[in-house]
XYZ file of C-alpha atoms in Angstrom:
249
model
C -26.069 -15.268 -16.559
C -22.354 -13.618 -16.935
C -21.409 -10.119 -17.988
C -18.900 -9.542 -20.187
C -15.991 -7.531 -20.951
C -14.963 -7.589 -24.407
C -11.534 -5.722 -24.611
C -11.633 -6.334 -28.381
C -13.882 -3.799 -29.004
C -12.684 -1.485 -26.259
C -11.036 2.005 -27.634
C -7.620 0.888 -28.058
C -7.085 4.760 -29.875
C -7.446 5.811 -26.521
C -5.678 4.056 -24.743
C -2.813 4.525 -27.160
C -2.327 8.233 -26.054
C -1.354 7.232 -22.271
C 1.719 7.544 -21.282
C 3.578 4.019 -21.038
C 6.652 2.884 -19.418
C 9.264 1.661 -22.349
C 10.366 -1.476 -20.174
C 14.107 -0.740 -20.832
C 15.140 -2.281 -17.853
C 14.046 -6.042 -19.462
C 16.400 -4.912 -22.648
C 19.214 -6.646 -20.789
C 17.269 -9.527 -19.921
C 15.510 -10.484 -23.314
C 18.274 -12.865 -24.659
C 18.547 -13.966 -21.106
C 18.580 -17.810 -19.460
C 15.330 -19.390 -21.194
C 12.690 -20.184 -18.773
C 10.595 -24.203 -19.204
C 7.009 -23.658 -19.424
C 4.766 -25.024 -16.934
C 5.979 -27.939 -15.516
C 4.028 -30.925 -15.515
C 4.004 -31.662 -11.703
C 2.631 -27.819 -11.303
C -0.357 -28.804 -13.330
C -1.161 -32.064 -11.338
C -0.566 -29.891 -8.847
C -3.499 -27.901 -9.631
C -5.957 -30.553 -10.577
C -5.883 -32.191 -7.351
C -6.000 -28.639 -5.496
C -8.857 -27.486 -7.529
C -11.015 -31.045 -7.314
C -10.249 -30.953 -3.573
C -11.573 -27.591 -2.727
C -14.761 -27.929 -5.462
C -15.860 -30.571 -3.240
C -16.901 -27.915 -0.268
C -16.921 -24.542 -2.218
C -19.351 -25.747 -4.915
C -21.672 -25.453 -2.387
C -20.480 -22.075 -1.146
C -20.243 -20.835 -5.208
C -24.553 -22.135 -5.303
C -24.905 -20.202 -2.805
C -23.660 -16.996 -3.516
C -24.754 -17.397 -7.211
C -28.165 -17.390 -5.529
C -27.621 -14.577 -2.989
C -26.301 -12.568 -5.739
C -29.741 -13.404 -8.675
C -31.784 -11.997 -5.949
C -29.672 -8.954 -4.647
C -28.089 -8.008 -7.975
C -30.319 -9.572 -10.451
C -28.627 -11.040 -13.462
C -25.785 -11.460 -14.480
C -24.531 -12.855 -11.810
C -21.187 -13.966 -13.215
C -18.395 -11.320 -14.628
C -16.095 -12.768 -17.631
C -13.482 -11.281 -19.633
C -11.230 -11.832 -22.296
C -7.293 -12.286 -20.913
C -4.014 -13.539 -22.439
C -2.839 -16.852 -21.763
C -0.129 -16.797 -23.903
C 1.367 -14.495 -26.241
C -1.595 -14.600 -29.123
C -3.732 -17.082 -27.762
C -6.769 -15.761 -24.705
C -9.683 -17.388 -22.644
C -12.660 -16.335 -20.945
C -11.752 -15.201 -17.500
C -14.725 -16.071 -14.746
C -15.186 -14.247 -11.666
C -18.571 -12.915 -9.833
C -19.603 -9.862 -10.387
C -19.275 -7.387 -8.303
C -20.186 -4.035 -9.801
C -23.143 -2.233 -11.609
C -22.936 -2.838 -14.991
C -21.714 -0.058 -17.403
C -21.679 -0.283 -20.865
C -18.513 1.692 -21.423
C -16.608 0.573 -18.989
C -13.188 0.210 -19.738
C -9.525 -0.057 -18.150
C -8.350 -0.766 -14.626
C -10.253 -0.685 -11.302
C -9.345 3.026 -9.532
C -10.878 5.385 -7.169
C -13.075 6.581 -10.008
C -15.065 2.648 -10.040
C -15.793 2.239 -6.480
C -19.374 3.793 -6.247
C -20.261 0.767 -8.896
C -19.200 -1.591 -6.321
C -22.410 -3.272 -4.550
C -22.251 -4.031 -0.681
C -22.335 -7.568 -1.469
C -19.709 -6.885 -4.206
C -17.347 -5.175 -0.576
C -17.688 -8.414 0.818
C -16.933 -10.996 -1.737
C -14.136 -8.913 -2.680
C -12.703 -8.384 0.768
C -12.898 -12.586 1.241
C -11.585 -12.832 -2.381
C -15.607 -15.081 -2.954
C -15.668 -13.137 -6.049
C -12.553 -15.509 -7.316
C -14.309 -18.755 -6.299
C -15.174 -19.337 -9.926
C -11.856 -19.387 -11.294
C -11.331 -22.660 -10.161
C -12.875 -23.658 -13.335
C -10.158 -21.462 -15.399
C -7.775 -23.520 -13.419
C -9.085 -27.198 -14.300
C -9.768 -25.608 -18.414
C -5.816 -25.022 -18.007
C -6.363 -21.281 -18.550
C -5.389 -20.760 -15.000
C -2.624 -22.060 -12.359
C -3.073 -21.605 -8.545
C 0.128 -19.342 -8.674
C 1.066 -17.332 -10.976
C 0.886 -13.575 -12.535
C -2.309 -12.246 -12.952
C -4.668 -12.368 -15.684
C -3.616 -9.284 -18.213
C -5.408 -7.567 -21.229
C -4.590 -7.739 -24.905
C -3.527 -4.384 -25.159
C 0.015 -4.337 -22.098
C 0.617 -7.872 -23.960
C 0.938 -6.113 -27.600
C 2.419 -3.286 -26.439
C 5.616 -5.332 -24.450
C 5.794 -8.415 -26.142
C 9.175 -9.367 -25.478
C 8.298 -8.951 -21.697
C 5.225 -10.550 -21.793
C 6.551 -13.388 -24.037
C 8.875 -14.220 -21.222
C 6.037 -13.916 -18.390
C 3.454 -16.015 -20.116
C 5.547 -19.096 -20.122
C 3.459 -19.083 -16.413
C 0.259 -19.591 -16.887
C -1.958 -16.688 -15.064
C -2.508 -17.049 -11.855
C -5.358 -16.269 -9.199
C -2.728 -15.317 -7.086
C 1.060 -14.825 -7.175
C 4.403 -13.049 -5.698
C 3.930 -9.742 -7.429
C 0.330 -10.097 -5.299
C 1.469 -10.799 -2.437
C 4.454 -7.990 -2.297
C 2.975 -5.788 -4.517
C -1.053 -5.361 -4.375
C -1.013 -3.236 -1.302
C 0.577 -0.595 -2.579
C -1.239 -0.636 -5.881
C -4.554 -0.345 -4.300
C -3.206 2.387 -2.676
C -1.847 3.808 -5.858
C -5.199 3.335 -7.873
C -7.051 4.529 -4.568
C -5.907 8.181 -5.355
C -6.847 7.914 -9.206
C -9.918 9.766 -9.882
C -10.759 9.310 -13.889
C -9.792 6.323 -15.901
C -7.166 7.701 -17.854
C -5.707 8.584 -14.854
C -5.886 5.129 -13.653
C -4.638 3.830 -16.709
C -1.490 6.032 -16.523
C -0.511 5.340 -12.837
C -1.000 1.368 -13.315
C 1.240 1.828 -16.938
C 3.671 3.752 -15.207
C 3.963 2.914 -11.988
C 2.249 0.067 -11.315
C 3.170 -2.717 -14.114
C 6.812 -2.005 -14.583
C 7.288 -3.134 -10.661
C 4.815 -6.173 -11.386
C 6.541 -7.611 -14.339
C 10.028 -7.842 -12.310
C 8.353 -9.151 -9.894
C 6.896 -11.827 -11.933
C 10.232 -12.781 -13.786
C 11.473 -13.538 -10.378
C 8.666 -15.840 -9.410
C 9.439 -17.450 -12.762
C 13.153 -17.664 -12.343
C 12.879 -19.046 -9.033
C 9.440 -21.431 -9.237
C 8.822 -24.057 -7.534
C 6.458 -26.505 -5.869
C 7.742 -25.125 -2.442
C 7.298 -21.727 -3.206
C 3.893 -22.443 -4.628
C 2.745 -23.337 -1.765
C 4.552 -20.964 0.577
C 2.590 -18.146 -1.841
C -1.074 -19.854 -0.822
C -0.338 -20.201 2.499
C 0.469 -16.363 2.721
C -2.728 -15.554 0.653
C -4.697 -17.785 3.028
C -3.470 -15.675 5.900
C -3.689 -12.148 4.215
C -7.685 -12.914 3.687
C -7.932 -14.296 7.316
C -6.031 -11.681 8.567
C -6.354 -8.627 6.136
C -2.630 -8.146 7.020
C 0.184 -8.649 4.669
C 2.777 -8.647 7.757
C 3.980 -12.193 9.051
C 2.631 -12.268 12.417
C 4.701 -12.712 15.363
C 4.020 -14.129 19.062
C 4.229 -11.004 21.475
C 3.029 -8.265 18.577
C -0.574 -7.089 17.864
């Protein structure tokens, strides 16, 4: 019943010959003030949140998982291998969304969006497509906030950066999200071939997300957590990214 990605095999040759950012800016910052893994009350944290909202979205999640068998056929669900930690990956659960294609490979641009199914618009514009990663999130793959889910290949490439990021555990949503994913879309939006898309996320794209990140990090806690969901609650009400004020449309 899933799909799945397997990165491992993916041409990593090709890959190779797009242009990358070097990351100098985190030379500075690599023998920097050590940042504590996830802290324990974070994790709680999520346990509670994610047996709390399984109790009404299971029954959203059965439903959708049947909507989509007879629309879409199997598979209905979408995994993928992602890093965790520096080394170490799990099996990343979402619904899927797309036709299948067998050589698919790299990030989501301009170039994917005819493989998106109408139901696939939807659940991605209510973020129902995510729904299953509450089970990442009680496995401990996941945490409610956090920076997302990345591939093998950006985490071997920067691993100094990366070892530094992935003392958070991935999250299914985050501050680089929140301030960031806007423009990204729009920057993927004009990307018509994957290597294209590959280059403008490399370049422009991940470099901004990483900094982003290491402040989240630097700066994390339970307060901020939840000022971070209550904004993502609001963006998918609202589809608006702006803090809305009384007087202003």
């Amino acid at each position: 019943m899933t799909i799945h990605q397997d990165w491992e095999k993916t041409d990593i040759a090709r890959l190779a010959t797009l242009p990358q950012p070097e990351m100098s800016w985190f030379k500075g910052e690599a023998h920097g003030r050590d940042v504590a893994a996830m802290p324990v009350s974070k994790r709680l944290f999520d346990i509670a949140l994610a047996l709390i909202l399984l109790v009404p979205l299971s029954l959203v999640m059965a439903a959708f998982a049947l909507l989509l068998l007879v629309v879409q056929g199997r598979p209905i669900f979408y995994t993928a291998p992602r890093m965790i930690a520096p080394g170490r990956t799990f099996t990343h659960l979402k619904f899927r969304t797309m036709l299948r294609q067998d050589d698919d490979f790299g990030v989501t641009g301009a170039h994917k969006a005819w493989r998106i199914t109408p139901l696939g618009h939807f659940m991605r514009r209510t973020r129902i497509d995510e729904l299953p990663q509450l089970f990442n999130i009680l496995r401990g793959d996941m945490s409610f906030v956090g920076p997302r889910p990345t591939i093998r290949e950006y985490v071997d490439r920067y691993p100094v950066v990366y070892g530094q990021v992935l003392k958070s555990r991935p999250g299914v949503t985050g501050l680089a999200t929140l301030i960031y994913h806007r423009h990204e879309d729009k920057i993927l939006r004009g990307c018509d071939s994957a290597e294209a898309t590959e280059a403008a996320y490399a370049q422009r794209c991940l470099p901004t997300k990483l900094k982003i990140d290491l402040i989240y990090q630097r700066n994390r806690t339970i307060w901020l957590d939840l000022w971070i969901l209550w904004r993502t609650v609001l963006i998918v009400v609202y589809k608006d990214e702006r803090p809305r004020r009384r007087g202003r449309k």
